[in-house]
Coordinates of C-alpha atoms and ligand atoms in Angstrom, one line a residue:
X35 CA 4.3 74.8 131.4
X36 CA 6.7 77.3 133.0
X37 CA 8.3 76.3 136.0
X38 CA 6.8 79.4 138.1
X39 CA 3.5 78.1 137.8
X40 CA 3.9 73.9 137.9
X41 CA 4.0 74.3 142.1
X42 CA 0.8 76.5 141.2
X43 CA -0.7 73.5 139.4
X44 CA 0.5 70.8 141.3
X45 CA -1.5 72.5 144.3
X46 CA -4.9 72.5 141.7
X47 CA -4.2 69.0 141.5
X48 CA -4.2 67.8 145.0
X49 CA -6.6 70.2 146.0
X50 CA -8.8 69.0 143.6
X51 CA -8.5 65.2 142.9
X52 CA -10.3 63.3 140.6
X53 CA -11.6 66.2 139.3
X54 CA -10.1 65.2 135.4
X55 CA -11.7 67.9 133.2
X56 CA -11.0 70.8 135.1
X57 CA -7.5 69.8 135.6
X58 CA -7.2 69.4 132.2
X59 CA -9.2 73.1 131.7
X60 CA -6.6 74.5 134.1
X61 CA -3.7 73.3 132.7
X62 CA -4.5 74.6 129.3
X63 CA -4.6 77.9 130.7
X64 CA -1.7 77.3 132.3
X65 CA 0.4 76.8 129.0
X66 CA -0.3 79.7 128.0
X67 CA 0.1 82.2 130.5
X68 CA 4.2 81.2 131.4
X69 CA 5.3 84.7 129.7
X70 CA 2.3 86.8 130.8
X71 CA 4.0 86.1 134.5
X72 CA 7.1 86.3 133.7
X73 CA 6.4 89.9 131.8
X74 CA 4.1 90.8 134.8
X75 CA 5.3 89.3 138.2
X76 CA 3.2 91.1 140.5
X77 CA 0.4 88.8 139.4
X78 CA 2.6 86.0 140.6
X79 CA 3.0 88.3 144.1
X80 CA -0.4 88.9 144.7
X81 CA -1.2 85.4 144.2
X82 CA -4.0 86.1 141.2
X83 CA -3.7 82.6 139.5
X84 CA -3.9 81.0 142.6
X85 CA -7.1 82.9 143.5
X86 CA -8.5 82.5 140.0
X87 CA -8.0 78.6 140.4
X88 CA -10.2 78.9 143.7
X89 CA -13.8 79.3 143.1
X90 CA -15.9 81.7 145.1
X91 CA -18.3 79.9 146.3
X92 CA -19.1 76.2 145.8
X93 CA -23.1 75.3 146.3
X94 CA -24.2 71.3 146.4
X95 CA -27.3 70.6 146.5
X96 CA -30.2 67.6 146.6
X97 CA -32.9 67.7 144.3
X98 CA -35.5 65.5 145.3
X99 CA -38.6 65.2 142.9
X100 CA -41.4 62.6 142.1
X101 CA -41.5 60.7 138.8
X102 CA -45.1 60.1 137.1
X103 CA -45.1 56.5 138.7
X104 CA -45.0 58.4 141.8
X105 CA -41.4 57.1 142.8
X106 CA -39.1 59.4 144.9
X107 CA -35.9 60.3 142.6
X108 CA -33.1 62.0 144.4
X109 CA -30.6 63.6 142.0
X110 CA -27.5 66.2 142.9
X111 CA -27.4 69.7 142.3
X112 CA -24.7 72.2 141.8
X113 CA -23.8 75.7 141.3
X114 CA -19.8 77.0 140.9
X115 CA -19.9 80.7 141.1
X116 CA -16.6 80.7 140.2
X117 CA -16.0 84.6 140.2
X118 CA -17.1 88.0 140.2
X119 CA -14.4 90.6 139.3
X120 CA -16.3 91.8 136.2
X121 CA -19.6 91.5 136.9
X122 CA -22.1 89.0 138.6
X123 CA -21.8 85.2 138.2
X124 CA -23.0 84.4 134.4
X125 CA -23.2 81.1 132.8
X126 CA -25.4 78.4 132.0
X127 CA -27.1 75.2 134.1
X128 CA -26.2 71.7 132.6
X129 CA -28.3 68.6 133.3
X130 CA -26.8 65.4 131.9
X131 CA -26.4 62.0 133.7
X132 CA -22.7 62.5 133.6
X133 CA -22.4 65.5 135.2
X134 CA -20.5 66.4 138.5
X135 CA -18.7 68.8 140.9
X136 CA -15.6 68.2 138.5
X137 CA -17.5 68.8 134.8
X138 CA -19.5 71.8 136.5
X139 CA -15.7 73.5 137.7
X140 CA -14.3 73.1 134.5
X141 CA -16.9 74.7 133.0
X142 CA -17.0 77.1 135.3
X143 CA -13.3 77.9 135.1
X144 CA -13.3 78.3 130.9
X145 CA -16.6 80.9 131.2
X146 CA -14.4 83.1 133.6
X147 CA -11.9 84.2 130.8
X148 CA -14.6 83.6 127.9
X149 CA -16.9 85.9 129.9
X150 CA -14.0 88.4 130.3
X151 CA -13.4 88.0 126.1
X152 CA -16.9 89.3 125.4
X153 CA -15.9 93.0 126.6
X154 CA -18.9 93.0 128.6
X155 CA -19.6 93.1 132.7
X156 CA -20.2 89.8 133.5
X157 CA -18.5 87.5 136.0
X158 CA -18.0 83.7 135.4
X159 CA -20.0 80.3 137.0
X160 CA -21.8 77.5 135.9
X161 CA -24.2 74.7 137.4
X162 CA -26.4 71.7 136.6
X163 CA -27.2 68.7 137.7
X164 CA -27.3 64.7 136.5
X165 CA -30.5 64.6 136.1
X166 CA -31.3 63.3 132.3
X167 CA -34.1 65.3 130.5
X168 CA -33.9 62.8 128.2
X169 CA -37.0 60.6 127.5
X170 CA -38.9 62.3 131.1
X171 CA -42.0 63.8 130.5
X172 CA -42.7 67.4 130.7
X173 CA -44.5 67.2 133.9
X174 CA -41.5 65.3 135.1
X175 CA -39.1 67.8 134.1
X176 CA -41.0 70.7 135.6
X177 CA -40.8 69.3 139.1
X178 CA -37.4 68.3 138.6
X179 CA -37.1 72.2 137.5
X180 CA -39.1 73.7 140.2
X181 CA -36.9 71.5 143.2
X182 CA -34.0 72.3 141.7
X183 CA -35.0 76.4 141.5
X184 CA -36.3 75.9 144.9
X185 CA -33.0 75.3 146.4
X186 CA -30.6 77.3 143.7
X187 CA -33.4 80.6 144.3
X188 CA -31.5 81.9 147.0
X189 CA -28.3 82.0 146.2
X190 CA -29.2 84.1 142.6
X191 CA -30.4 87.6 141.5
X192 CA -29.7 89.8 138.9
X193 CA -26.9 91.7 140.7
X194 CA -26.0 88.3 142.3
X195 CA -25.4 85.7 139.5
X196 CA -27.3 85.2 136.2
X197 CA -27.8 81.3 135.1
X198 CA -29.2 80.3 131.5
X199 CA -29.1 76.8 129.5
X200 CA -26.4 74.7 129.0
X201 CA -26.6 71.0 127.0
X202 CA -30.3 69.9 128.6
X203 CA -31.3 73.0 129.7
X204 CA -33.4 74.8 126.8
X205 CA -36.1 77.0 126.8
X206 CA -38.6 74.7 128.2
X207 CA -36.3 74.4 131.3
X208 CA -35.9 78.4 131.7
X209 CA -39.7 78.3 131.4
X210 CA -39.9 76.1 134.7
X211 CA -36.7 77.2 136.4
X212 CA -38.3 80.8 135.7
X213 CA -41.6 80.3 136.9
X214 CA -40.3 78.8 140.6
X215 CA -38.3 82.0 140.8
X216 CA -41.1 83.8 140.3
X217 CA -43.4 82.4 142.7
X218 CA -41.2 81.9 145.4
X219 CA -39.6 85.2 145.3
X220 CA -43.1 87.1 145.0
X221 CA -41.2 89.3 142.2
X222 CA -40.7 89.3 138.5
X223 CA -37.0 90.1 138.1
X224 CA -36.5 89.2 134.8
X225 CA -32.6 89.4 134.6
X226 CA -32.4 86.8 137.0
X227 CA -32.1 84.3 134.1
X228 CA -31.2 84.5 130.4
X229 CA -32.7 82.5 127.4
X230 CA -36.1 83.1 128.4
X231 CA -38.9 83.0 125.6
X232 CA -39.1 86.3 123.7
X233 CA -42.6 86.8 124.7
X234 CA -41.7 87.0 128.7
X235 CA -38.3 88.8 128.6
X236 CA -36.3 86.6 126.2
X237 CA -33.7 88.6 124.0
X238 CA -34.5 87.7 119.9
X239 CA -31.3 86.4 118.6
X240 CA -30.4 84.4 122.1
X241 CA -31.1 81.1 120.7
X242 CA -29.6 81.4 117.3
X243 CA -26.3 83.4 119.3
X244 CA -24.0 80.7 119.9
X245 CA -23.8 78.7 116.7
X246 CA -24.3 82.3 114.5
X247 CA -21.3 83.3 116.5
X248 CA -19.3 80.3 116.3
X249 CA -19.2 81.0 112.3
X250 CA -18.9 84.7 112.7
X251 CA -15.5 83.9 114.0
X252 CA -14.9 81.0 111.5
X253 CA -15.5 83.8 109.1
X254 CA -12.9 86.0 110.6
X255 CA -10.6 83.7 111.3
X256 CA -10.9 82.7 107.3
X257 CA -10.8 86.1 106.4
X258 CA -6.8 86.2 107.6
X259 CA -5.8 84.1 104.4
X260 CA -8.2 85.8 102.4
X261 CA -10.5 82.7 101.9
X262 CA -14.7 82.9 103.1
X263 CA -16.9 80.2 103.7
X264 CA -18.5 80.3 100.1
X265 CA -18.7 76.5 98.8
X266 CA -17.1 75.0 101.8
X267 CA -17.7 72.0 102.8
X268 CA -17.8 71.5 106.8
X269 CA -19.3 69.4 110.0
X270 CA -20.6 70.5 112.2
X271 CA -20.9 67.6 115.1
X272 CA -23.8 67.6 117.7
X273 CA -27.6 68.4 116.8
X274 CA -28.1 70.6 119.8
X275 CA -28.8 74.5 119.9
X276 CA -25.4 75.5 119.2
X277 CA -25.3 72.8 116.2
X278 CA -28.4 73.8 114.2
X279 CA -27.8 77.1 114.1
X280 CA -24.4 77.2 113.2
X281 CA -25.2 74.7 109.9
X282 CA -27.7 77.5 109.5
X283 CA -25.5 80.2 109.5
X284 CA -23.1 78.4 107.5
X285 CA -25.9 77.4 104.8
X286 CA -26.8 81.6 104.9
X287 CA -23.1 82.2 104.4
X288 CA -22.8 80.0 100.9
X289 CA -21.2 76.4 102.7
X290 CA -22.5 73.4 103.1
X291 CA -22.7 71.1 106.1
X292 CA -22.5 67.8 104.5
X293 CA -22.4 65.7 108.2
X294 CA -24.2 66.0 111.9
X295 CA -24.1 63.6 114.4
X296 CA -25.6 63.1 117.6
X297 CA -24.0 60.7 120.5
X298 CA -25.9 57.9 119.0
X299 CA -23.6 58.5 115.4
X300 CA -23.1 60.6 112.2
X301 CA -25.7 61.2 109.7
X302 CA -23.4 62.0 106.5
X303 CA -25.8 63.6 103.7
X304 CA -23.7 63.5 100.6
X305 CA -26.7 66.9 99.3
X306 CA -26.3 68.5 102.4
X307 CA -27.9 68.6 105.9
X308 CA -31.5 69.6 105.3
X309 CA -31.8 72.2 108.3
X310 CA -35.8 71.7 108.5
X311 CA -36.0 68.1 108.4
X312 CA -33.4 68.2 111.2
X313 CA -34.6 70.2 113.4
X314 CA -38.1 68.9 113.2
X315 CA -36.4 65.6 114.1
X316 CA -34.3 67.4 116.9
X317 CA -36.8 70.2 118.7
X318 CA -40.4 68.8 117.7
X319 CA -40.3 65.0 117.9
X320 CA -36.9 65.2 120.2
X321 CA -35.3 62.2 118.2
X322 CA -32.4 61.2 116.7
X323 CA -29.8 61.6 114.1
X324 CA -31.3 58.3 112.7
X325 CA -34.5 59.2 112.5
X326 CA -33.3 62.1 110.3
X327 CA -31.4 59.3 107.9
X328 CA -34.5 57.4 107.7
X329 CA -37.2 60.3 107.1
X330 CA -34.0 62.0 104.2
X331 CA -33.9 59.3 101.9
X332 CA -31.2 58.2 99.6
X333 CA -28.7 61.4 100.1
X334 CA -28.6 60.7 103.9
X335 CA -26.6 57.4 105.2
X336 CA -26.8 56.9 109.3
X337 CA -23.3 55.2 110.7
X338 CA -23.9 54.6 114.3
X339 CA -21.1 55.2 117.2
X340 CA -18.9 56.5 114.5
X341 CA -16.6 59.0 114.9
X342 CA -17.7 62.3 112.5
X343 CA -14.3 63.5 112.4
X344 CA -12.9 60.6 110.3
X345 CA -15.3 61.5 107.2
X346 CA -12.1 63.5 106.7
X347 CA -10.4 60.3 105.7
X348 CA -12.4 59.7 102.6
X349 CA -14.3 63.0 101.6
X350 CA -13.0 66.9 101.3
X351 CA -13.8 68.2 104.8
X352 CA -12.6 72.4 104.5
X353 CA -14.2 73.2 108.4
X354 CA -14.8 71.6 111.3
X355 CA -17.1 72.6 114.3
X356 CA -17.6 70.9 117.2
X357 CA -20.4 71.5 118.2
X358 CA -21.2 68.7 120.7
X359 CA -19.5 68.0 123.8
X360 CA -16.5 68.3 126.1
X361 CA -13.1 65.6 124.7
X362 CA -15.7 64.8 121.1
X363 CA -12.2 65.0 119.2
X364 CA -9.4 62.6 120.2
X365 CA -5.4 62.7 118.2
X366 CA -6.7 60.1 115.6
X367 CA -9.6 62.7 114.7
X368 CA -7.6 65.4 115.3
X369 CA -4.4 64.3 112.1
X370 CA -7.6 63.2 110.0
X371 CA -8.7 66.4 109.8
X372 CA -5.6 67.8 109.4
X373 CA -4.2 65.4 107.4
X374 CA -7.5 65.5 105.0
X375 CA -6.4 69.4 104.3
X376 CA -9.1 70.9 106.4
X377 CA -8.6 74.5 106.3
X378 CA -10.4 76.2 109.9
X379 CA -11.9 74.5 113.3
X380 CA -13.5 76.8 115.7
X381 CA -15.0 75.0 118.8
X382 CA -18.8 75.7 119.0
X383 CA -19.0 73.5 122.2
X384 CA -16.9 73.5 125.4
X385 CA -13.3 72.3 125.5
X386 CA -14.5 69.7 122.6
X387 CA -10.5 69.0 121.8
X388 CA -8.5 66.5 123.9
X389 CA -4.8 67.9 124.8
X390 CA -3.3 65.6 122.3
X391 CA -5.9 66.8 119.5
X392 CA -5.1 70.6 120.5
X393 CA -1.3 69.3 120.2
X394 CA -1.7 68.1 116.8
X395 CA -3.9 70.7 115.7
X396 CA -1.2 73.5 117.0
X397 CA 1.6 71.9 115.1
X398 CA -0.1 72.3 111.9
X399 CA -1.0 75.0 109.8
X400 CA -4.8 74.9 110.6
X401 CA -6.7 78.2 111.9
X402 CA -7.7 76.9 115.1
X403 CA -10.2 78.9 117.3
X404 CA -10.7 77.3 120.9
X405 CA -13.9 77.6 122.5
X406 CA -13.5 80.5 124.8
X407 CA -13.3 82.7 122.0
X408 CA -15.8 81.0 119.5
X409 CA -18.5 80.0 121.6
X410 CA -18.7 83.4 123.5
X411 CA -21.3 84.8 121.2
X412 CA -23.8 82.6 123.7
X413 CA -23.3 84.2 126.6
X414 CA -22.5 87.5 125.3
X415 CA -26.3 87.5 123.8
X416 CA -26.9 86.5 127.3
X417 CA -25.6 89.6 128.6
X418 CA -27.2 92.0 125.7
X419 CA -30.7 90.3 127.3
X420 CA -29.4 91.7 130.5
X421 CA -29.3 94.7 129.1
X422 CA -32.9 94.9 127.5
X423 CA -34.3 93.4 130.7
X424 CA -32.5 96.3 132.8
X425 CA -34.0 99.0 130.6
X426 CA -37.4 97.3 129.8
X427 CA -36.2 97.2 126.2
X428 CA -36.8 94.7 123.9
X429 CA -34.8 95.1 120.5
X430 CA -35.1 93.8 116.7
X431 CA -33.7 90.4 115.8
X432 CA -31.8 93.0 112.9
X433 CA -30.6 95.3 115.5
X434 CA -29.6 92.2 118.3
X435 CA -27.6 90.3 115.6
X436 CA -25.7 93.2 114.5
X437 CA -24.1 93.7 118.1
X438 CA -23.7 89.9 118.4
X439 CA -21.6 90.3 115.4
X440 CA -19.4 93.2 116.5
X441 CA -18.8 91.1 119.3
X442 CA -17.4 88.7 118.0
X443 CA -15.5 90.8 116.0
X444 CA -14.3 92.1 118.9
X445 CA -12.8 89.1 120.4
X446 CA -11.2 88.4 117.0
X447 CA -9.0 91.4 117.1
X448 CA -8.6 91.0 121.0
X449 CA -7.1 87.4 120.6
X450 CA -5.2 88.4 117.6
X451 CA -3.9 91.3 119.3
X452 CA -2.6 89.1 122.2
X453 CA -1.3 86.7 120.1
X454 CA 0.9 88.9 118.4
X455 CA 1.7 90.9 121.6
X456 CA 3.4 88.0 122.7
X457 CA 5.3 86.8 119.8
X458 CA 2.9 84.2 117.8
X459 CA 0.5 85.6 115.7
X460 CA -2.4 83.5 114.5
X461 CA -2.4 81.8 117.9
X462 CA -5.6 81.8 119.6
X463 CA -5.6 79.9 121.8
X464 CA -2.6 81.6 123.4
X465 CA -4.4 85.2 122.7
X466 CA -7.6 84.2 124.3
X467 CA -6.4 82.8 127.3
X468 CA -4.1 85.9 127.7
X469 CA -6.6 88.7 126.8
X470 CA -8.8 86.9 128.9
X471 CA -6.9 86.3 131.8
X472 CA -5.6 89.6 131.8
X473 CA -8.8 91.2 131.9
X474 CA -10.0 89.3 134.9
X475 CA -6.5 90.1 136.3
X476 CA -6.5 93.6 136.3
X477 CA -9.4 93.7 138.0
X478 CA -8.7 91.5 140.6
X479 CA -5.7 93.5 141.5
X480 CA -8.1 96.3 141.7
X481 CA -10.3 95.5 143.9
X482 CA -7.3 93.6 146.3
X483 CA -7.0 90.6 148.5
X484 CA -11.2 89.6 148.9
Ligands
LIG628 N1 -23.9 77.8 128.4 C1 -23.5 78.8 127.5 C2 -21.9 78.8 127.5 O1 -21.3 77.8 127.7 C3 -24.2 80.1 127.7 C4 -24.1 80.7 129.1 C5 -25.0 81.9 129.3 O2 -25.7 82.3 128.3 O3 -25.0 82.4 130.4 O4 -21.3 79.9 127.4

């Protein structure tokens, strides 16, 4: 890190102790932007990364709610809305047991610059909660939903900030979170949230957005050295939105994903991940990766708390996605994949690479796309809902791809552009931090000391 912005991140540490991920979200950053300061001091002067470190506007909140035994539960909730020099607050709600203040800034901090990627007017922030939608009822989630929205309501709005889904926030939460919005605020202001159903507002193409996009710019990224994704084979790790469709945009695109896991294990299927089978597992009976071993037959072999990574050890891995969860690729994963000759890995899910993992996989000759620029196709197709619901459009799954696919396209070139703009093409991870940040910069500057 350069020594003009260590004091800068010594200060993000104290100020913000304990708070592990986004330190190590920060820092990352921070490795990468030592020459745009030193090219541009007044950002330095007017104290931009120090602002951009500080969120906006920190909301905690208690979410009290009554279980179908008719217990009081008390979980916490939160909302970062980390800042708004493009655009209102955008980004998604997280509810997992492990979440906290910490996990929801770090987030929060990596959708600022991924936001700023996309092009497109939209702000960065995050929230959730640790609440665990996992084996609740549906009547138990809605209340959860509807005391959550019933606290988060008035600090939202379409001009305001713009939450969708995260991990354990899917359409049936919108639904809830939605409805609660709806009722309390006598209005039906449908840009207040993204991911809604298609029938009430939704944008076609929303839910297929981040994992088609996370291979759109696989694709590109390929497309540097000439190669495609035609008879790869690749793994794609978590069995989550962002997961099922990016096997299925692989399988469209001639590869095959020959391993998924879930955090219970790996399901390594030596024919190939058979999408419907999985995502009847997944999305109708909401199981697990297990269940999808047991129901395959002989193809499919279940290894459970295994690490999907080192498959790369003993079979020809070309791609990897992670598509699960923040740290899901430590160094040992990170030389087997090199060291088994994979060829790309493009994050699907949010800061899945540990430092020493990015380190190993930035020493090598692997494409590496880092999440901010992968994953963006989400919240991008968030954005393009925006847009529908601000003209009372609704457009064609044809028409709504094709611009999630220039967009991505889009933050290829502006990540290759930066890259090579400072002195190291093929570098992602330093062009997206620095196109990013620069974006959200500018406009900072702009708009002066607020
Ligand atoms: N949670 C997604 C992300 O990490 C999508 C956010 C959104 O659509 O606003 O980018």
């Amino acid at each position: 890190m350069s020594e003009s912005l260590q004091p800068i991140y010594e200060e993000v540490l104290r100020r913000n102790a304990g708070e592990l991920e986004f330190h190590q979200a920060v820092g990352e950053v921070f490795e990468s932007l030592g020459r745009v300061v030193e090219r541009n001091p007044h950002y330095l002067d007017e104290s931009i990364v120090e602002r951009l470190c500080e969120p906006e506007r920190q909301i905690i909140f208690r979410v009290p709610w009554v279980d179908d035994a008719g217990v009081v539960q008390i979980n916490r909730g939160f909302r970062v809305q980390y800042n708004s020099a493009l655009g209102p607050y955008k980004g998604g709600l997280r509810f997992q047991p492990s979440v906290t203040l910490g996990t929801v800034k770090f987030l929060g901090f990596e959708q600022i610059f991924k936001n700023a990627l996309t092009g497109l007017p939209i702000g960065g922030g995050k929230g959730g909660s640790d609440f665990d939608p996992k084996g609740k009822s549906d009547a138990e989630v809605m209340r959860f939903c509807q005391s959550f929205m019933t606290e988060l309501y008035r600090h939202i709005g379409e001009y305001r900030d713009v939450p969708a889904g995260d991990v354990g926030v899917g359409p049936r939460e919108i639904g809830y979170l939605f409805g609660q919005y709806k009722r309390i605020t006598n209005q039906y202001e449908s840009g207040v949230l993204t991911g809604k159903g298609v029938g009430w507002g939704g944008s076609r193409a929303r839910p297929e957005a981040t994992g088609y996009g996370t291979v759109f710019f696989t694709e590109r990224m390929l497309a540097e050295r000439g190669q495609d994704l035609d008879g790869t084979r690749v793994l794609v790790s978590g069995s989550g939105n962002v997961a099922l469709y990016a096997i299925e945009k692989v399988h469209q695109l001639g590869g095959t994903v020959i391993a998924t896991s879930d955090s219970s294990g790996v399901v390594y299927d030596s024919d190939g991940i058979d999408l419907d089978l999985l995502c009847e597992v997944k999305e109708v009976d909401r199981g697990r990766v297990s269940d999808y071993a047991e129901r395959r037959g002989r193809s499919a072999e279940f290894r459970a708390g295994s690490s999907i990574w080192q498959l790369a050890a003993s079979t020809r891995v070309d791609v990897a996605l992670p598509c699960a969860i923040q740290n899901e690729i430590d160094e040992a994963d990170a030389r087997a994949l090199v060291d088994g000759g994979v060829l790309a890995i493009a994050e699907g899910a949010n800061m899945p690479s540990t430092p020493e993992a990015l380190h190993v996989f930035q020493n090598s000759n692997v494409l590496f796309g880092p999440a901010k620029a992968v994953n963006a196709g989400g919240v991008a197709t968030s954005a393009l809902e925006m847009q529908q619901n601000a003209s009372r459009d609704s457009w064609s799954f044809e028409l709504t791809e094709s611009k999630l696919e220039a967009i991505m396209a889009g933050i290829h070139e502006r990540c290759a552009r930066a890259a090579e703009e400072y002195g190291e093409p093929g570098n992602y991870v330093l062009g997206a931090n620095v196109a990013g940040f620069t974006r959200v910069a500018d406009a900072m500057l702009a708009m002066g000391v607020i």
